[in-house]
N, CA, C and O atoms as CSV, one atom per row, in Angstrom:
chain,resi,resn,atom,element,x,y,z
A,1,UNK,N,N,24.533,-18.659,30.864
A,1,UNK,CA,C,23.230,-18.531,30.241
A,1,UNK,C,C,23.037,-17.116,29.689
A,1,UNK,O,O,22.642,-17.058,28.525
A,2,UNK,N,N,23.237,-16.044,30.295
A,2,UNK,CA,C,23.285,-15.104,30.105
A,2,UNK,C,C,23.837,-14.268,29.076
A,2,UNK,O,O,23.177,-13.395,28.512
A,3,UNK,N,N,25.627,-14.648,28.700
A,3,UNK,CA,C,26.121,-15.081,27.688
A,3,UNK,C,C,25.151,-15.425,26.398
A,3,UNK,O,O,24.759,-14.646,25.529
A,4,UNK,N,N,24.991,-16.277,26.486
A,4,UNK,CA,C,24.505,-17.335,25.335
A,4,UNK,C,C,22.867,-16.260,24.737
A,4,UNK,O,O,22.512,-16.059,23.576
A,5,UNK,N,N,22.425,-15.938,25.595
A,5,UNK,CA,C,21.263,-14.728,25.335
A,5,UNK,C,C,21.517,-13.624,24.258
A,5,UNK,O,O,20.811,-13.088,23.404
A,6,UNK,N,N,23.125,-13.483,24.746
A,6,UNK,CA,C,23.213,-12.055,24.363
A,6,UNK,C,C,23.635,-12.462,23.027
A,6,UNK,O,O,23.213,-11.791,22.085
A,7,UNK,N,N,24.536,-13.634,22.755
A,7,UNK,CA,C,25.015,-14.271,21.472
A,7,UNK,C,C,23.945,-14.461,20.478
A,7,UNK,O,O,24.053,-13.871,19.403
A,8,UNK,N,N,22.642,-15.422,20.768
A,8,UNK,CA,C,21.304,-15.094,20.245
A,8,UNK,C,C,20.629,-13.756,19.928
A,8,UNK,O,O,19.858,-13.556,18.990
A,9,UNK,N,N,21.109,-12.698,21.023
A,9,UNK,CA,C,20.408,-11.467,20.581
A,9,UNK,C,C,20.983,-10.611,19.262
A,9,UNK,O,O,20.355,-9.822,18.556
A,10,UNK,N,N,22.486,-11.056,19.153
A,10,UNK,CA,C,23.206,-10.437,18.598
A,10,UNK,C,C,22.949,-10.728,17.010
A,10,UNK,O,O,22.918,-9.796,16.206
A,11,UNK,N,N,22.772,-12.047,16.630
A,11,UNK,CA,C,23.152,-13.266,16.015
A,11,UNK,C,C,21.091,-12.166,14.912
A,11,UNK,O,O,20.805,-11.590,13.862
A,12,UNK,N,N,20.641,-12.460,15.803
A,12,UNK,CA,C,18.959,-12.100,15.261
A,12,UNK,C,C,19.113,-10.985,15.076
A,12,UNK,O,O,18.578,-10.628,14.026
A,13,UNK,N,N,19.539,-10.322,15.530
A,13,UNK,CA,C,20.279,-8.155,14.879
A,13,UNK,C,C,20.805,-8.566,13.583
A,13,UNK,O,O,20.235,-8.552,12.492
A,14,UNK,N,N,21.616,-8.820,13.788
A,14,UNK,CA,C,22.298,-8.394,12.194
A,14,UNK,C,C,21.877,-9.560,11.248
A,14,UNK,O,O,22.505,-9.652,10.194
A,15,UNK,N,N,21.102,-10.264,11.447
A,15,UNK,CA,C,20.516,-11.166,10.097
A,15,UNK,C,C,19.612,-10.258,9.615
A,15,UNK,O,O,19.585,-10.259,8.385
A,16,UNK,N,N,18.977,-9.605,10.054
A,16,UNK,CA,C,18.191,-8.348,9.090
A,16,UNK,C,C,19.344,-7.214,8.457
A,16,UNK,O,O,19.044,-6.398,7.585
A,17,UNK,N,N,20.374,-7.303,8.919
A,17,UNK,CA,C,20.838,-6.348,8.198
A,17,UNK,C,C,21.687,-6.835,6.925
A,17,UNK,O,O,21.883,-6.335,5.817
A,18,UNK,N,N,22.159,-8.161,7.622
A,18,UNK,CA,C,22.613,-8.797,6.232
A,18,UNK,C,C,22.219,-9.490,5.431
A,18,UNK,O,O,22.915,-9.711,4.440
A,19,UNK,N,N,20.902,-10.104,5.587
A,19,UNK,CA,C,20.496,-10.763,4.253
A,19,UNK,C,C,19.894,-9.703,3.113
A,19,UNK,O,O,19.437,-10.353,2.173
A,20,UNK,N,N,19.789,-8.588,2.959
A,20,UNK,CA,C,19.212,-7.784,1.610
A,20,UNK,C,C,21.053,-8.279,0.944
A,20,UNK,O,O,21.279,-9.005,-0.024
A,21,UNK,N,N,22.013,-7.651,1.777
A,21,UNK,CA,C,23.609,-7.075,0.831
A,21,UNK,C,C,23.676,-8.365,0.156
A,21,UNK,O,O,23.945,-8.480,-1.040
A,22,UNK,N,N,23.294,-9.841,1.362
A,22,UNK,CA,C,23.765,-10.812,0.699
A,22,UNK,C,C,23.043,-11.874,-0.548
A,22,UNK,O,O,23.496,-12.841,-1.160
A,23,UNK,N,N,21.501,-11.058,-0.578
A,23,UNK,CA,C,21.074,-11.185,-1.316
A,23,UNK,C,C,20.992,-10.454,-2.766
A,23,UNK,O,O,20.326,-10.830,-3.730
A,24,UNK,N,N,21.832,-9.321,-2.678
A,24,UNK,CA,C,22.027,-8.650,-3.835
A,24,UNK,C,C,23.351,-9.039,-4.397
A,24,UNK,O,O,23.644,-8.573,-5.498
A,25,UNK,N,N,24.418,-10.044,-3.627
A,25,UNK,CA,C,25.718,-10.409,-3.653
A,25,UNK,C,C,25.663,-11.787,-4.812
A,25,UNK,O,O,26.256,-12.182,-5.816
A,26,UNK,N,N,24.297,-12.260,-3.724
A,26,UNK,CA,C,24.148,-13.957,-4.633
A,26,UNK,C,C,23.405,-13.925,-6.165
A,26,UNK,O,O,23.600,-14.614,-7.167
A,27,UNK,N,N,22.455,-12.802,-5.884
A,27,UNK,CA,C,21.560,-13.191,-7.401
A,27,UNK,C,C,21.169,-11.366,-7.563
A,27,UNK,O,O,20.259,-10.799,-6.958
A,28,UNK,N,N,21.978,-10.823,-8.380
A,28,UNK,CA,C,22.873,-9.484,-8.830
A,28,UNK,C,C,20.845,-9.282,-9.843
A,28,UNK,O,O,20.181,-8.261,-10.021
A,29,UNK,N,N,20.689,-10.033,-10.044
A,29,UNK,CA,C,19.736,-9.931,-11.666
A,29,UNK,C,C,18.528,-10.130,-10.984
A,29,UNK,O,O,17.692,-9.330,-11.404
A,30,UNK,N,N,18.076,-10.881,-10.087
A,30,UNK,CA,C,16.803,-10.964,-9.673
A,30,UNK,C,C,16.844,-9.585,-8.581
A,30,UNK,O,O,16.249,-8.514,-8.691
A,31,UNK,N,N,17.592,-9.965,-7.723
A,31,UNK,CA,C,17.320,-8.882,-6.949
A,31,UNK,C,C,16.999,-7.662,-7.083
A,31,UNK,O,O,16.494,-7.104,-6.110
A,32,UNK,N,N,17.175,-7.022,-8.147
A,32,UNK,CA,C,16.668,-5.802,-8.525
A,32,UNK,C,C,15.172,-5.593,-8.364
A,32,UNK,O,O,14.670,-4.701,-7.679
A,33,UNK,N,N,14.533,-6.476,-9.040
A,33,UNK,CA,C,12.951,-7.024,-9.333
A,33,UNK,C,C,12.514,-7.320,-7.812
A,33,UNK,O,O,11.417,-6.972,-7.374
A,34,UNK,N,N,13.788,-8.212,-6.814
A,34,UNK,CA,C,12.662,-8.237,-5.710
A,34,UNK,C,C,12.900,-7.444,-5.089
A,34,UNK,O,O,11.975,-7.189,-4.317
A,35,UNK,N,N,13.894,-6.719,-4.963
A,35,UNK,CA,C,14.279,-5.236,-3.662
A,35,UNK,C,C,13.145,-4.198,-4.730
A,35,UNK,O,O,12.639,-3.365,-3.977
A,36,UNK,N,N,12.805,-4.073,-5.669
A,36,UNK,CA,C,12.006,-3.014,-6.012
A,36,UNK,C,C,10.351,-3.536,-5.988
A,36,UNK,O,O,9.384,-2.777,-6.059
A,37,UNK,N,N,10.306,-4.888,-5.880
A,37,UNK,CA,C,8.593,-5.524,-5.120
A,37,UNK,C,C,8.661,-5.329,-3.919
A,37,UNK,O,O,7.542,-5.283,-3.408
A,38,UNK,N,N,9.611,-5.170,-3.120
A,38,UNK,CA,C,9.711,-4.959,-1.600
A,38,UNK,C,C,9.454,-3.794,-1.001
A,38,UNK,O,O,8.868,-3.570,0.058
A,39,UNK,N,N,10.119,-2.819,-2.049
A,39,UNK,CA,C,9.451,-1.603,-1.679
A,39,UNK,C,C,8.428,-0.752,-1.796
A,39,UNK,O,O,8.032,0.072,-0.973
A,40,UNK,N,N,7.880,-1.081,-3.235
A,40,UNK,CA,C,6.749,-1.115,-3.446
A,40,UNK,C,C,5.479,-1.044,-2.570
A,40,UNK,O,O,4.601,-0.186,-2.474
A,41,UNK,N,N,5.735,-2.592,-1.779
A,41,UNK,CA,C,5.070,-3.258,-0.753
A,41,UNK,C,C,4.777,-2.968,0.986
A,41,UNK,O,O,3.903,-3.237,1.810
A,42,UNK,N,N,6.309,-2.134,0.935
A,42,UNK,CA,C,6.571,-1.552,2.004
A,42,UNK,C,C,6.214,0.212,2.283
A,42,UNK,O,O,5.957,0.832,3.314
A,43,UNK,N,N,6.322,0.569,1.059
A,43,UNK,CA,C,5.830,1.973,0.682
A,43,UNK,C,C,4.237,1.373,1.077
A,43,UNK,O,O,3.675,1.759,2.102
A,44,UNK,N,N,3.825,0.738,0.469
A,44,UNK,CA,C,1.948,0.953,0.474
A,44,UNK,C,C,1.412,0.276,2.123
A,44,UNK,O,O,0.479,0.634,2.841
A,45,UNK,N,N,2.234,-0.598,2.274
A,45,UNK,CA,C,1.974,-1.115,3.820
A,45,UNK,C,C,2.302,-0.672,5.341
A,45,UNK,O,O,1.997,-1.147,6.435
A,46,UNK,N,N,3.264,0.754,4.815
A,46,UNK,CA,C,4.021,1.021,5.783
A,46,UNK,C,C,3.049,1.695,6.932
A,46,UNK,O,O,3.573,1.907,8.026
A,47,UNK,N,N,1.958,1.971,6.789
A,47,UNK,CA,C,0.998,2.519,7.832
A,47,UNK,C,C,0.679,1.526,8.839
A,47,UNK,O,O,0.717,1.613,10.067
A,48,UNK,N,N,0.300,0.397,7.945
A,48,UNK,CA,C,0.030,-0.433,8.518
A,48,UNK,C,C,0.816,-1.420,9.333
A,48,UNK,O,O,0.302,-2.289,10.037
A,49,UNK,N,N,2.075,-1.218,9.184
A,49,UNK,CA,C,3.222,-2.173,9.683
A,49,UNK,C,C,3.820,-1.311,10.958
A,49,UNK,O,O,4.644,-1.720,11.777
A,50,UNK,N,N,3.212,-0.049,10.917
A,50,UNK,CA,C,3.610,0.682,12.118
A,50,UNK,C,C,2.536,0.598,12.800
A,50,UNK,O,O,2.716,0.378,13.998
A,51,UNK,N,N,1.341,0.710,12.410
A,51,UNK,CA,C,0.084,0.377,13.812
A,51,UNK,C,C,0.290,-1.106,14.235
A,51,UNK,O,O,0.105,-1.382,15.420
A,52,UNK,N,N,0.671,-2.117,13.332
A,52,UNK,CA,C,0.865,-2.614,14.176
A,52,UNK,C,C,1.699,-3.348,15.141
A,52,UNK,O,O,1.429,-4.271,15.909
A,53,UNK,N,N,3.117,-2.498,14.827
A,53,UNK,CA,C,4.103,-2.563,15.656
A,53,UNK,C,C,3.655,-1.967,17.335
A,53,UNK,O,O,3.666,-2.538,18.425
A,54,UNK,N,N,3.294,-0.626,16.935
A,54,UNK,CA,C,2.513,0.511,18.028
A,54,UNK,C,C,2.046,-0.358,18.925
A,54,UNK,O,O,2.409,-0.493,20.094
A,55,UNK,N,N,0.992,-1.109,18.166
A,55,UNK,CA,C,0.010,-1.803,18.949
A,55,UNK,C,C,0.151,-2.985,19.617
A,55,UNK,O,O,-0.639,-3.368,20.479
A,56,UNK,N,N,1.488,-3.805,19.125
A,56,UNK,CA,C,2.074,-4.456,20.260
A,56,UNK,C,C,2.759,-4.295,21.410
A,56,UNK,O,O,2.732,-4.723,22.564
A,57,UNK,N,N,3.519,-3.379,20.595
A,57,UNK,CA,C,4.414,-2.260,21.779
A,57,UNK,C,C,3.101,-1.799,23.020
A,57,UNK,O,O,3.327,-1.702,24.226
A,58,UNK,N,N,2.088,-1.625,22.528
A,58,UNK,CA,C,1.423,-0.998,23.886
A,58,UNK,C,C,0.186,-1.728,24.960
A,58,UNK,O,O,-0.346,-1.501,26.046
A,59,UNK,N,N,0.140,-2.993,23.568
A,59,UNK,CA,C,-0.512,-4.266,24.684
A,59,UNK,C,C,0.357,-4.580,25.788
A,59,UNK,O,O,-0.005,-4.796,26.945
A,60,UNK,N,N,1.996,-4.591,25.162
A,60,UNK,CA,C,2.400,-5.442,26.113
A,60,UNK,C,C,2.982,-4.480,27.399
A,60,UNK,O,O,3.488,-4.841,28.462
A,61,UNK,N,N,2.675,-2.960,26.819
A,61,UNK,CA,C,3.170,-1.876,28.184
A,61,UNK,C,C,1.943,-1.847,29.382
A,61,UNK,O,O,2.060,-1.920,30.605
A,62,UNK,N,N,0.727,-1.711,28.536
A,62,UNK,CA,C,-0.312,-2.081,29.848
A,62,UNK,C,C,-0.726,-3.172,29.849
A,62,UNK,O,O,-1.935,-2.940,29.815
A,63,UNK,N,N,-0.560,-4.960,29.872
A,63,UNK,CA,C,-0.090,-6.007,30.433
A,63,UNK,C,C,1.091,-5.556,31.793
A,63,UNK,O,O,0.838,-5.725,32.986
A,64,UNK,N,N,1.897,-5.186,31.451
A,64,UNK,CA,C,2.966,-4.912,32.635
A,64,UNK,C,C,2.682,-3.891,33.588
A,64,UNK,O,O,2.887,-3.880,34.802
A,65,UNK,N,N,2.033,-2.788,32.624
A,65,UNK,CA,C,1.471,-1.826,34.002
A,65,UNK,C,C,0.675,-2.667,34.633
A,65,UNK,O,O,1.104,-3.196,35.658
A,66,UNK,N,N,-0.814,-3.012,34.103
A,66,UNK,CA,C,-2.051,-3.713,34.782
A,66,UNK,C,C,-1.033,-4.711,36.201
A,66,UNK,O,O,-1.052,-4.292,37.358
A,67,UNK,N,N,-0.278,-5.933,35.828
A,67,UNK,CA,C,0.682,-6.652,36.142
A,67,UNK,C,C,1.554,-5.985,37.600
A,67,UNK,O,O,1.439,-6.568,38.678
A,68,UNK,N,N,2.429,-4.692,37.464
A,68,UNK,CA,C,2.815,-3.748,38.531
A,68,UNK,C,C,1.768,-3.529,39.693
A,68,UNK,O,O,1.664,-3.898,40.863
A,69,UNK,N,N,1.116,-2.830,38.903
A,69,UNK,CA,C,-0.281,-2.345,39.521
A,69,UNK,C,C,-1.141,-3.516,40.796
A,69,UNK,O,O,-1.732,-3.308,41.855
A,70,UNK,N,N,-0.789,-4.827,39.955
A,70,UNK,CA,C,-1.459,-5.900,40.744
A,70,UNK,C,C,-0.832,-6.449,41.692
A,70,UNK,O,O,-1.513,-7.113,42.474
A,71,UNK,N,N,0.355,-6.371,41.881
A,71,UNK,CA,C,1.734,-6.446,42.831
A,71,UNK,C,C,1.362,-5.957,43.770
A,71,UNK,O,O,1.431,-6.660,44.778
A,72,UNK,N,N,0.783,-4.520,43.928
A,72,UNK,CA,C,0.929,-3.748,45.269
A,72,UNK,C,C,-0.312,-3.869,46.160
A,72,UNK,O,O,-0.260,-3.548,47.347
A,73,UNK,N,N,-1.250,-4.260,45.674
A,73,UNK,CA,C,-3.118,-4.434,45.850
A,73,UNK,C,C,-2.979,-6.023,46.917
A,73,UNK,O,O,-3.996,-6.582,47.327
């Protein structure tokens, strides 16, 4: 089982890294137009795509503290 986790973990890593190459591999002519709407998009959103990364990242750290915390009580 454990195995098979890590194969899934692996498998979901590098599909972000390879679908832009393999999308610039398959369609050479569009992709230009959408890797430059992407960034665009990502330039103007990027504040926002980090609060709310942040902000999951830190629900789910005090969930687990609160959670610890309730263990010992």
């Amino acid at each position: 089982q454990e195995i098979s986790v890590l194969i899934l973990f692996c498998l979901v890593a590098t599909v972000g890294v390879l679908v832009p190459p393999v999308i610039f591999l398959l369609f050479r002519e569009k992709s230009e137009a959408f890797f430059g709407k992407m960034k665009v998009w990502l330039t103007r959103f990027s504040s926002l795509i980090l609060f709310v990364i942040c902000f999951v990242f830190g629900v789910l750290f005090l969930y687990q503290g609160i959670h610890i915390v309730s263990l010992y009580r």
